[in-house]
Each structure stands twice: as C-alpha cells, then as structure tokens.
PDB file of C-alpha atoms in Angstrom:
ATOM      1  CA  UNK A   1       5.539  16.542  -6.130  1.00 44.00           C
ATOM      2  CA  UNK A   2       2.390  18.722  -6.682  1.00 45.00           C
ATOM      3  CA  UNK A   3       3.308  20.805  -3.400  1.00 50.00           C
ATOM      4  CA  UNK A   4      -0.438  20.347  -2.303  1.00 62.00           C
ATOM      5  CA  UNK A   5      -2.210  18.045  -0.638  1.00 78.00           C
ATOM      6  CA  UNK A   6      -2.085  14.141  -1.055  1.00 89.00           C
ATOM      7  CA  UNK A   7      -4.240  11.890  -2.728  1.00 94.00           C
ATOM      8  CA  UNK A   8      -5.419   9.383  -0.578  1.00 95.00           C
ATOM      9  CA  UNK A   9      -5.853   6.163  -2.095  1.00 97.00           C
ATOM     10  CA  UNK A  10      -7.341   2.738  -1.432  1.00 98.00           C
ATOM     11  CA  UNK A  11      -6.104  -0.746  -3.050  1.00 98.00           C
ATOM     12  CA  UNK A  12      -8.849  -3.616  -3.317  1.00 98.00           C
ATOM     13  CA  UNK A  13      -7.835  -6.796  -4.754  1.00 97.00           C
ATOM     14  CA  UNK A  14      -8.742 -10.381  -3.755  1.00 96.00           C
ATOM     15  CA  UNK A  15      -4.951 -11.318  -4.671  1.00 96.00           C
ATOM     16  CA  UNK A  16      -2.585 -10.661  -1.877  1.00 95.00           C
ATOM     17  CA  UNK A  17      -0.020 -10.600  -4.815  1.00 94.00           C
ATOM     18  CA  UNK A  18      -1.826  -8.158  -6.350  1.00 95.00           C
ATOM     19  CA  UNK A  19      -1.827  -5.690  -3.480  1.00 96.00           C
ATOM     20  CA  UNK A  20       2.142  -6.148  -2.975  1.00 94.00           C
ATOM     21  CA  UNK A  21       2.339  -5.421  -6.700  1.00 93.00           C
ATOM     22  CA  UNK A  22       0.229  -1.768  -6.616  1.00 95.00           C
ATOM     23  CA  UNK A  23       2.020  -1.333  -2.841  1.00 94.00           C
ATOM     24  CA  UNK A  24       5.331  -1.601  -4.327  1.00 91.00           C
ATOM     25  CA  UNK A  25       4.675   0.503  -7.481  1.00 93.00           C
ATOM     26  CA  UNK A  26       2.426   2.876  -5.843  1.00 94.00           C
ATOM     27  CA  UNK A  27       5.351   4.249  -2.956  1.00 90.00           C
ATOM     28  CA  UNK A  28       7.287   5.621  -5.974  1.00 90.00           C
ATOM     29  CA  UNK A  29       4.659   8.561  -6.448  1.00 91.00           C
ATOM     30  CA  UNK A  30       4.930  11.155  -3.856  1.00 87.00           C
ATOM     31  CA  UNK A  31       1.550  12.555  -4.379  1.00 88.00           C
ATOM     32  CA  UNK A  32      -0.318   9.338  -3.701  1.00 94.00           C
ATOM     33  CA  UNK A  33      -0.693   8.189  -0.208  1.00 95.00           C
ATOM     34  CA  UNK A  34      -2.221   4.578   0.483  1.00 97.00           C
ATOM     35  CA  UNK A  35      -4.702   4.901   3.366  1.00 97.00           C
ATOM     36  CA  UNK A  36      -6.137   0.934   3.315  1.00 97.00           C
ATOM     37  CA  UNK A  37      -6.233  -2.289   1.573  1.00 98.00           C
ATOM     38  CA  UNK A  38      -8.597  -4.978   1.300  1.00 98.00           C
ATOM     39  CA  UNK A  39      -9.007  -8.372  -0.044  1.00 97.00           C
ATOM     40  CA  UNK A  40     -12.942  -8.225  -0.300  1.00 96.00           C
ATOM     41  CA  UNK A  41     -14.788  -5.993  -2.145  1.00 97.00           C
ATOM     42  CA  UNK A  42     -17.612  -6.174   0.678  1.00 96.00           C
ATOM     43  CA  UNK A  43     -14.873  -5.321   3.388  1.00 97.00           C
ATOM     44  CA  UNK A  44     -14.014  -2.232   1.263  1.00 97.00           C
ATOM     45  CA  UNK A  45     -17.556  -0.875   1.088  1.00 97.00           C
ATOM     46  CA  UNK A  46     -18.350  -1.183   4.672  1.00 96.00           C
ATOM     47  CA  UNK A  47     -14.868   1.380   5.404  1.00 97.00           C
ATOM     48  CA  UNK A  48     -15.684   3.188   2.459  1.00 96.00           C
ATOM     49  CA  UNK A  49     -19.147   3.967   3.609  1.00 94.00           C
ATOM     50  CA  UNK A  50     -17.422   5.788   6.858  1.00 93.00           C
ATOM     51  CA  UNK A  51     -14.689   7.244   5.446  1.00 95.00           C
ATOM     52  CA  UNK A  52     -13.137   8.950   2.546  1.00 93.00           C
ATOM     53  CA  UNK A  53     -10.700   8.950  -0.153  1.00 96.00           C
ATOM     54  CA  UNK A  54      -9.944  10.175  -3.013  1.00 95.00           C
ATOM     55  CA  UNK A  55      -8.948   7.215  -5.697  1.00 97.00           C
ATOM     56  CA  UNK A  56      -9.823   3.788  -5.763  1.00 98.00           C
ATOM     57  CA  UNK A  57      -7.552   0.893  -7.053  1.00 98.00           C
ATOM     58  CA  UNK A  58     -10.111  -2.041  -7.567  1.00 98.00           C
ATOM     59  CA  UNK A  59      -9.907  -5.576  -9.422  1.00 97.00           C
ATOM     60  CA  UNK A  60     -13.109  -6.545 -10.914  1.00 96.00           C
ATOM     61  CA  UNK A  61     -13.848 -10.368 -10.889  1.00 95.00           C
ATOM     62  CA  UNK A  62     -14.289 -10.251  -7.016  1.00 96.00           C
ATOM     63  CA  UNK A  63     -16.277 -13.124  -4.747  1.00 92.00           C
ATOM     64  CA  UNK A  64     -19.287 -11.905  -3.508  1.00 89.00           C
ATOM     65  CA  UNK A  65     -18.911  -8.086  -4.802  1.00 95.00           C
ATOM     66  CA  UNK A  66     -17.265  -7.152  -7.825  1.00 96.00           C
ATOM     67  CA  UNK A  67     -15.480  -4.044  -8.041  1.00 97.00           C
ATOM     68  CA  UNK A  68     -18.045  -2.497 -10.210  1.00 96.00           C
ATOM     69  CA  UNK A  69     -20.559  -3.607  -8.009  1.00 96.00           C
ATOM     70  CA  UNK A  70     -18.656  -1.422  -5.040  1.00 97.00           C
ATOM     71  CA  UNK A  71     -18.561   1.762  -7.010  1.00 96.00           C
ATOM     72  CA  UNK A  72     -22.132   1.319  -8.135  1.00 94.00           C
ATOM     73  CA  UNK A  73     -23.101   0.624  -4.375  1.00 95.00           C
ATOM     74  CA  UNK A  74     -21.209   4.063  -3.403  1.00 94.00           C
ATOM     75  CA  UNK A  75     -23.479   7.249  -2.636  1.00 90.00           C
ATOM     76  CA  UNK A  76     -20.589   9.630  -3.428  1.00 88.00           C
ATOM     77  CA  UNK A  77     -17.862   7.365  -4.737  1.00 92.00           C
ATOM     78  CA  UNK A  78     -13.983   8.521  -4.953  1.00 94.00           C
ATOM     79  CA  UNK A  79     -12.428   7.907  -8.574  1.00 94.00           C
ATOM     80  CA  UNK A  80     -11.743   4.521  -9.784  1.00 95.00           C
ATOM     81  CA  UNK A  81      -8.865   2.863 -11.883  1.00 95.00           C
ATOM     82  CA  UNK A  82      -9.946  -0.797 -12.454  1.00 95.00           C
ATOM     83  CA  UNK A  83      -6.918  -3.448 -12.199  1.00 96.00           C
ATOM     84  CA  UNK A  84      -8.142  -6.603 -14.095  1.00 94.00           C
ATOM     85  CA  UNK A  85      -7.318  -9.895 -16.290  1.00 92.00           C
ATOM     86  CA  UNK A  86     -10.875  -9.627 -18.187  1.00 89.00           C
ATOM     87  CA  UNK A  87     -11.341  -7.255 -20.965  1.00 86.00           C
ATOM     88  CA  UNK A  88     -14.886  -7.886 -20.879  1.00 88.00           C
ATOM     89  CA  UNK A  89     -15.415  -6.084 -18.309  1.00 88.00           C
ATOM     90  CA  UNK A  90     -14.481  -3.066 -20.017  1.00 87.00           C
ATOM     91  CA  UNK A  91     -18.020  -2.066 -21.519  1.00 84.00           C
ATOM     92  CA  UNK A  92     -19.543  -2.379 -18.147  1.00 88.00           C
ATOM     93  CA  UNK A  93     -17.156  -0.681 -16.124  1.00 89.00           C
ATOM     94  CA  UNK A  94     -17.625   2.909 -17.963  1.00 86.00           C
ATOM     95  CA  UNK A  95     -20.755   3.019 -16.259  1.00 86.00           C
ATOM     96  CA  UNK A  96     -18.609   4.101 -13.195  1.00 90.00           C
ATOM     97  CA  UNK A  97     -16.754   6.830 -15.539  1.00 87.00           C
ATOM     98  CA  UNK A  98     -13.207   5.144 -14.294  1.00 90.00           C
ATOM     99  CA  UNK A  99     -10.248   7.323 -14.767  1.00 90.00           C
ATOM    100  CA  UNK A 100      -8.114   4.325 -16.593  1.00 90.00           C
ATOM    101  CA  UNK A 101      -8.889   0.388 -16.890  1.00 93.00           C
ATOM    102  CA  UNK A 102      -5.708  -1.471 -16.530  1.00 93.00           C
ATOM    103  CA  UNK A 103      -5.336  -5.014 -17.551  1.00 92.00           C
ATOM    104  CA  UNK A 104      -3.027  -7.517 -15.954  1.00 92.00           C
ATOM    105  CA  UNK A 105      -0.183  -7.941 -15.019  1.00 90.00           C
ATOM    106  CA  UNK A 106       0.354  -3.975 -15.000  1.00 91.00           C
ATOM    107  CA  UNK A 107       3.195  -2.178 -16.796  1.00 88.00           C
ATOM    108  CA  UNK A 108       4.881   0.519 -14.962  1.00 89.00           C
ATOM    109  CA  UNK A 109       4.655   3.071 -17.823  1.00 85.00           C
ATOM    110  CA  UNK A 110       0.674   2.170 -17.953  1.00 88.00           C
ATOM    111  CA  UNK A 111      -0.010   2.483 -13.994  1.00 92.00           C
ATOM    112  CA  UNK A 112       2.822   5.814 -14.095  1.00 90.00           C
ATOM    113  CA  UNK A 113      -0.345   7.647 -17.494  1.00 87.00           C
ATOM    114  CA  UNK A 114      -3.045   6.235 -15.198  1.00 90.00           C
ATOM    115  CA  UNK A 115      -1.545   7.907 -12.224  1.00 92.00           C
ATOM    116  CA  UNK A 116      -1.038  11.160 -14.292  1.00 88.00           C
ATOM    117  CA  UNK A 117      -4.604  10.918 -15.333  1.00 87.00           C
ATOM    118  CA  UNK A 118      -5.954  10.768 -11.879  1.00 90.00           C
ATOM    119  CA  UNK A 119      -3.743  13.689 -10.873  1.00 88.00           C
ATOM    120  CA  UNK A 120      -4.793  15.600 -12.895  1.00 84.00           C
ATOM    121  CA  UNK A 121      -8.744  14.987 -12.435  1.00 83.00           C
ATOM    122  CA  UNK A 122      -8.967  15.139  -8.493  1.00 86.00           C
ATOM    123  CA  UNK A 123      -6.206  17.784  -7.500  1.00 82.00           C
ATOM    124  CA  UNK A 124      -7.155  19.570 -10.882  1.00 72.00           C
ATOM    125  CA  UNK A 125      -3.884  20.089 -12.284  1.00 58.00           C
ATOM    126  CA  UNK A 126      -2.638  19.961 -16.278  1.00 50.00           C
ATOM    127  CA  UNK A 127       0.836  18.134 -15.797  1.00 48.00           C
ATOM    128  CA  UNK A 128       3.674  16.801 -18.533  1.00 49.00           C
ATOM    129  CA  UNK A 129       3.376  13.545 -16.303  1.00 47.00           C
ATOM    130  CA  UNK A 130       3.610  13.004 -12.710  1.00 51.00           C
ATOM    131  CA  UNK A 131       7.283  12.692 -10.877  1.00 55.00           C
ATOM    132  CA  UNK A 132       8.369   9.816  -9.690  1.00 55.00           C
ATOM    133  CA  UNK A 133      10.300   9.542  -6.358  1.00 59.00           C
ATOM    134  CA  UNK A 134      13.399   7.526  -7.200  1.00 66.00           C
ATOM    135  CA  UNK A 135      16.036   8.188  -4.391  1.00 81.00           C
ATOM    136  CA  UNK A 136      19.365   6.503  -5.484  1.00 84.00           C
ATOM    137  CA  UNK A 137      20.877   4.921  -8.537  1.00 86.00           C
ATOM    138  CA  UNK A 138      23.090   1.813  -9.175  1.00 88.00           C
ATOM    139  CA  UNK A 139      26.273   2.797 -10.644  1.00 89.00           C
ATOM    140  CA  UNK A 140      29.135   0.584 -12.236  1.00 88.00           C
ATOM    141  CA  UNK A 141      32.507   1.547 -11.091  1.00 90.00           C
ATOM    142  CA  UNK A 142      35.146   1.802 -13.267  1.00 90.00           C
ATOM    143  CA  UNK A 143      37.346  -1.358 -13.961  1.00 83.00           C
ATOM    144  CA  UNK A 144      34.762  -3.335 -11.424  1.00 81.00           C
ATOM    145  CA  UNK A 145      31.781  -5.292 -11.911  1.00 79.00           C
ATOM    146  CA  UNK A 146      30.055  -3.898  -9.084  1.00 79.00           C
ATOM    147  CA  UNK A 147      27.557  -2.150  -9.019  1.00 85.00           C
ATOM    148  CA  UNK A 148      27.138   0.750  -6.079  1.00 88.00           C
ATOM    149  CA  UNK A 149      24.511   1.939  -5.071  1.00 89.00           C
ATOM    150  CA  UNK A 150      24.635   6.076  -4.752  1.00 91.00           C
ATOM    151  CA  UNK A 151      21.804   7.907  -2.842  1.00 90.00           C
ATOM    152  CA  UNK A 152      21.048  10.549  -5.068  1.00 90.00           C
ATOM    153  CA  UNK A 153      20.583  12.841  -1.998  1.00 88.00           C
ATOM    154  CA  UNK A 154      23.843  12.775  -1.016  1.00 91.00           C
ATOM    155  CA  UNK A 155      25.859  13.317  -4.362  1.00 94.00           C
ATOM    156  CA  UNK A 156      27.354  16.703  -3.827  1.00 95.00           C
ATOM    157  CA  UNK A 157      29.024  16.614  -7.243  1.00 96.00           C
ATOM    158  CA  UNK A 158      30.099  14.833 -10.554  1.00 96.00           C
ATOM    159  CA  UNK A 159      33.160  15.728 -12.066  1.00 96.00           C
ATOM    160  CA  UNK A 160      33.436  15.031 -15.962  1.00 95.00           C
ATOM    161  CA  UNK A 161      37.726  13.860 -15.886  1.00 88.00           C
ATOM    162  CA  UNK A 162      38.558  12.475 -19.187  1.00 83.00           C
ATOM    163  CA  UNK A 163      36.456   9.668 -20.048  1.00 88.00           C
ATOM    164  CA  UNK A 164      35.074   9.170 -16.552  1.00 95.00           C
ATOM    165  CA  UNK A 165      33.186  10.891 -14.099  1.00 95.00           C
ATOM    166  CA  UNK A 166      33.755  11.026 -10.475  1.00 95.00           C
ATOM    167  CA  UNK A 167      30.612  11.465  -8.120  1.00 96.00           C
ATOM    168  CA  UNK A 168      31.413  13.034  -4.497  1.00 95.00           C
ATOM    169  CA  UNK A 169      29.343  11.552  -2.423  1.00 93.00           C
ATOM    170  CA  UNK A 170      28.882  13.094   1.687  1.00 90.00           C
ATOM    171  CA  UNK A 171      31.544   9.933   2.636  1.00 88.00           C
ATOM    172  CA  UNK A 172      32.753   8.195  -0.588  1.00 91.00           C
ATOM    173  CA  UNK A 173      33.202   8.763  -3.888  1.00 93.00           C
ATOM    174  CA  UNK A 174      32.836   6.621  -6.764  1.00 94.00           C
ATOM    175  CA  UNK A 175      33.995   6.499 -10.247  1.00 93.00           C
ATOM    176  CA  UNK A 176      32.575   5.617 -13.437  1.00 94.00           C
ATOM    177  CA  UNK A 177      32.498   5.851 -17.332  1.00 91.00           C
ATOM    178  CA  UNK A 178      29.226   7.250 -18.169  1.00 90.00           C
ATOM    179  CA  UNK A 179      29.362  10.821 -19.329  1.00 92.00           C
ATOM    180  CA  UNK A 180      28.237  13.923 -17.472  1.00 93.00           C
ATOM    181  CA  UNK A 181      25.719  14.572 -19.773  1.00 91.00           C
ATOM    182  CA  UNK A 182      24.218  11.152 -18.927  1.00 89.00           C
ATOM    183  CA  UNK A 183      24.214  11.420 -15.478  1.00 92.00           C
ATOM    184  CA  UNK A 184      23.065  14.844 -16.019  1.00 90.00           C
ATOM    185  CA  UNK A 185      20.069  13.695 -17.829  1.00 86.00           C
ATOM    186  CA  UNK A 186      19.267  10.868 -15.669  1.00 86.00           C
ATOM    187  CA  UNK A 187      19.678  13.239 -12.211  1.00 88.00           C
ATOM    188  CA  UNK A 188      17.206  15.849 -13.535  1.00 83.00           C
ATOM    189  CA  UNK A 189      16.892  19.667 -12.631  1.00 83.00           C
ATOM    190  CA  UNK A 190      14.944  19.730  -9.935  1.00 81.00           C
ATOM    191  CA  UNK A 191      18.069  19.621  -7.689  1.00 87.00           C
ATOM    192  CA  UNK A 192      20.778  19.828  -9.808  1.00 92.00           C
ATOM    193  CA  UNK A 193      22.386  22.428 -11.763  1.00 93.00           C
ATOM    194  CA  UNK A 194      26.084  23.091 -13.552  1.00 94.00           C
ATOM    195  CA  UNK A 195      28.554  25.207 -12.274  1.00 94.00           C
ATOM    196  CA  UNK A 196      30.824  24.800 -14.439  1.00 92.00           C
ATOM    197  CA  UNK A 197      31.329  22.491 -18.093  1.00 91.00           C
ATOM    198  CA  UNK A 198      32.901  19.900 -15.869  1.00 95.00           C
ATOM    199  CA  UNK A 199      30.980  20.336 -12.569  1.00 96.00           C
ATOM    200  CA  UNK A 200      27.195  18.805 -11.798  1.00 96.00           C
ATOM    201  CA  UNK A 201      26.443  20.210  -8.470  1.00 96.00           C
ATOM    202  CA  UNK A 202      23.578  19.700  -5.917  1.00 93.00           C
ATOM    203  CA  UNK A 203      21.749  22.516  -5.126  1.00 91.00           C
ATOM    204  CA  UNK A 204      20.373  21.360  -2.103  1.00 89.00           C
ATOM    205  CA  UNK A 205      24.052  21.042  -0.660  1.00 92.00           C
ATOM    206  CA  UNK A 206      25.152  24.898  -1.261  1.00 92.00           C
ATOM    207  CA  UNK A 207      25.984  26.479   1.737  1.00 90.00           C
ATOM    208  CA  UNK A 208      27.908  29.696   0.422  1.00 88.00           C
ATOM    209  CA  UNK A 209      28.551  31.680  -2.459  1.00 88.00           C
ATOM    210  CA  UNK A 210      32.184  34.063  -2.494  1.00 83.00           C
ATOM    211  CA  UNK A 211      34.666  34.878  -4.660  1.00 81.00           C
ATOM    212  CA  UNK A 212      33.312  33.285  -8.017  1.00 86.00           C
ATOM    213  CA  UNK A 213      33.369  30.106  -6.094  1.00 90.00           C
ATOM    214  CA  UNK A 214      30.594  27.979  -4.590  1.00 92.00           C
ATOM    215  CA  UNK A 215      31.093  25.829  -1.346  1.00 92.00           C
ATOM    216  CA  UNK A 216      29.399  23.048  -0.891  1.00 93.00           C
ATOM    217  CA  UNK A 217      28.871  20.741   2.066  1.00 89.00           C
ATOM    218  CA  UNK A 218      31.521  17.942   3.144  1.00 85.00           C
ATOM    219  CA  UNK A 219      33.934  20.315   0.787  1.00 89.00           C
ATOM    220  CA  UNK A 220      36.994  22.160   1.964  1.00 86.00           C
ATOM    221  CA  UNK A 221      37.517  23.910  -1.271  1.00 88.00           C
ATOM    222  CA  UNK A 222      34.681  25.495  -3.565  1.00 92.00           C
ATOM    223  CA  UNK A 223      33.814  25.344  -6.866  1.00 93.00           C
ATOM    224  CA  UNK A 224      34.668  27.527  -9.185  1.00 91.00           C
ATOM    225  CA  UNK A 225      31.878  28.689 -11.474  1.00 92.00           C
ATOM    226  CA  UNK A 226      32.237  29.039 -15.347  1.00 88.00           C
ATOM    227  CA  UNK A 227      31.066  32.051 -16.951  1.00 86.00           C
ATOM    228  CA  UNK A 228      28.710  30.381 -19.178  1.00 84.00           C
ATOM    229  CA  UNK A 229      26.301  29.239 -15.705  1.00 86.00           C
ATOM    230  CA  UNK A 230      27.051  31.922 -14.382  1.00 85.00           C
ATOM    231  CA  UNK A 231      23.621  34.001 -14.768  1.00 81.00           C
ATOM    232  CA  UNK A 232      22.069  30.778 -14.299  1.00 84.00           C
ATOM    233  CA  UNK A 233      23.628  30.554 -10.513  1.00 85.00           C
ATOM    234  CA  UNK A 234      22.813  34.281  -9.831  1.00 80.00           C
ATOM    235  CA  UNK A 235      19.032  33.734 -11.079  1.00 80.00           C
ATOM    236  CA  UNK A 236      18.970  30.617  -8.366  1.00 82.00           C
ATOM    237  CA  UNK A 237      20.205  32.235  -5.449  1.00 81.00           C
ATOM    238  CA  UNK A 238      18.385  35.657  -6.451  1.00 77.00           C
ATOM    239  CA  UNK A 239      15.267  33.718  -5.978  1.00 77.00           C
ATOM    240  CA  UNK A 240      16.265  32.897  -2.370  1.00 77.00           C
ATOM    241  CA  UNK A 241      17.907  35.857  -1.403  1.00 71.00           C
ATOM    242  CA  UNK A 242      16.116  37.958   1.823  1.00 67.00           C
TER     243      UNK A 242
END
C-alpha cells in the first residue's frame, strides 16, 4: 500500500459477469476501494452527478448511454479506464483522455499496469508497480498431493533442512520441497527478513531481541542470528527503537 488515502472507485458495466470479474480482481489492490456499481450507464450518471470518486471502470457499448457518453456528460469527471470487446471505440474514447483502454476478457497483468497507471496519476505517485494484497499461498507437502493452504500472516518461520523446508505456522507446520530461496522470493521483504542462512523469519512476529537470539511468537526457543544478517537485524530494530 501507498500509506495514503484510498482511491475510490466505481465499476459500470451492463454485464453482471463483468462486474464480478473487476469485483474479484479489483479486492486484490489495497489502494483501490470500490464505492458503487451499476449496470446502466444512465444509473451511474445520476450518482455520479451527487457524489464523487476518483476512477471510473466503464464498458462502452452500453443501452441507452455509452460509457463515453457518461464521461462526456460529466462537469468534472473522475478518471476513466474503459473495459470493452470493440476496438473501435478506441479513437473516440481519447476524447475523454482515459488512463488505459482495456479490451475483453481482461488479463490480470493488463488490469494490475492499468491500475499502476491510475495510481500514479490521481494520488501522484512514481511507483515500480502497485502491490498486490495476496494473503496466503497453496503449498504442496512433502510426499502428499495436497495442497495446504498457509496464511502468509501467520508463518513465523521457514527453515531450509536438507532438501526441504519446514514453515512454522502460529498452530501447524508444514513441510515441503521448494527451496528457501523460493519461498523467499515469492514471500517478499516487506515482512520478511533472514536471520540466519537457514532461517526466513516474520518480522511482524518479533517480540524480543537477547542474547544473539531473536524470539518470536508461538516459540519457546529463539533464533539464533548469523553474523552475516546481523547488521541487517540491528538496522530493523534501530529504526523502531524509542
């Protein structure tokens, strides 16, 4: 997330289906916030005229109004990122100056630049591309065909053992065989750090640091920390320190 304030968005599509789609998507961006949807364009600029957002989700080829037609019809309109199966729409639409004009059905990685885009141009903000909220993981256990599903919120470790890796969870653990640097990569830094070459831990979950060791919640023993993340460590808590 940004850390400021959200953008608040509104989805208009005459497809139902459509809506679900953008609704399901959308939730994965913690800087967007969807405050309404509509089926009709018409319905949209009556609530639009009264009330205000920030970015506008709109199919074109609409009955009675097409979404063109609503941003045109607009005193002060928000931003705009078309959603639509015509392409010949496209000369038309940049009369509106949209932000991105995205043609059906929608690829994540297209919606996920379009999204960036828009970021960028209302909270004006230069980012390498906008975070997406993705709380757990589905993990293959070792010598299983399951798959588990692991809130990434609650992993207080992973432990690199051989060729596995074992990820302490708050009230389980589970085993698997991809690599630490793997899970590493795929967990991010945001909330994560090493503490050692074997040890992944969750920063969020430290509750003390003593004797070259770091304690963790749910643990009864600490970590020990390797001399290579050490400074590393020292700059984290530093930062917090009052």
């Amino acid at each position: 997330m940004t850390g400021l304030r959200k953008i608040r968005v509104v989805l208009v599509d005459d497809a139902p289906q459509a809506i679900n789609m953008l609704l399901f998507y959308l939730k994965r961006f913690a800087d967007l916030e969807v405050v309404e949807t509509f089926t009709s364009a018409s319905a949209a600029f009556g609530w639009l005229l009264e009330h205000q957002v920030d970015l506008i989700f709109a199919d074109i080829d609409m009955p009675e109004l097409t979404g063109i037609d609503l941003m045109k019809g607009l005193i002060d309109p928000p931003r705009v990122i078309y959603c639509t199966s015509h392409r010949e729409f496209a000369v038309e639409s940049f009369e509106t100056h949209p932000i991105d004009y995205l043609m059906k059905p929608i690829a994540f990685d297209r919606l996920q630049q379009a999204v960036t885009w828009a970021t960028e141009s209302i909270l004006g903000l230069k980012l390498e591309q906008v975070k997406v909220e993705d709380p757990y993981l589905f993990v293959k256990e070792v010598d299983s065909t399951a798959a588990v599903r692991v809130d990434i919120d609650d992993i207080v470790y992973v432990q690199a053992a051989k060729n596995t890796c074992l990820i302490k969870l708050l009230n389980r653990e589970v085993r698997t065989r991809k690599t630490l640097k793997k899970i590493r990569e795929r967990l991010g830094d945001e909330n994560f750090m090493m503490a050692e070459r074997s040890f992944l831990i969750n920063k969020q979950l430290i509750v003390k640091i003593q004797d070259n060791k770091i304690m963790l919640r749910g643990l009864q023993q600490g970590i020990p920390i390797g001399p290579d993340y050490a400074p590393a460590i020292r700059e984290f808590v530093d930062a917090r320190l009052w």
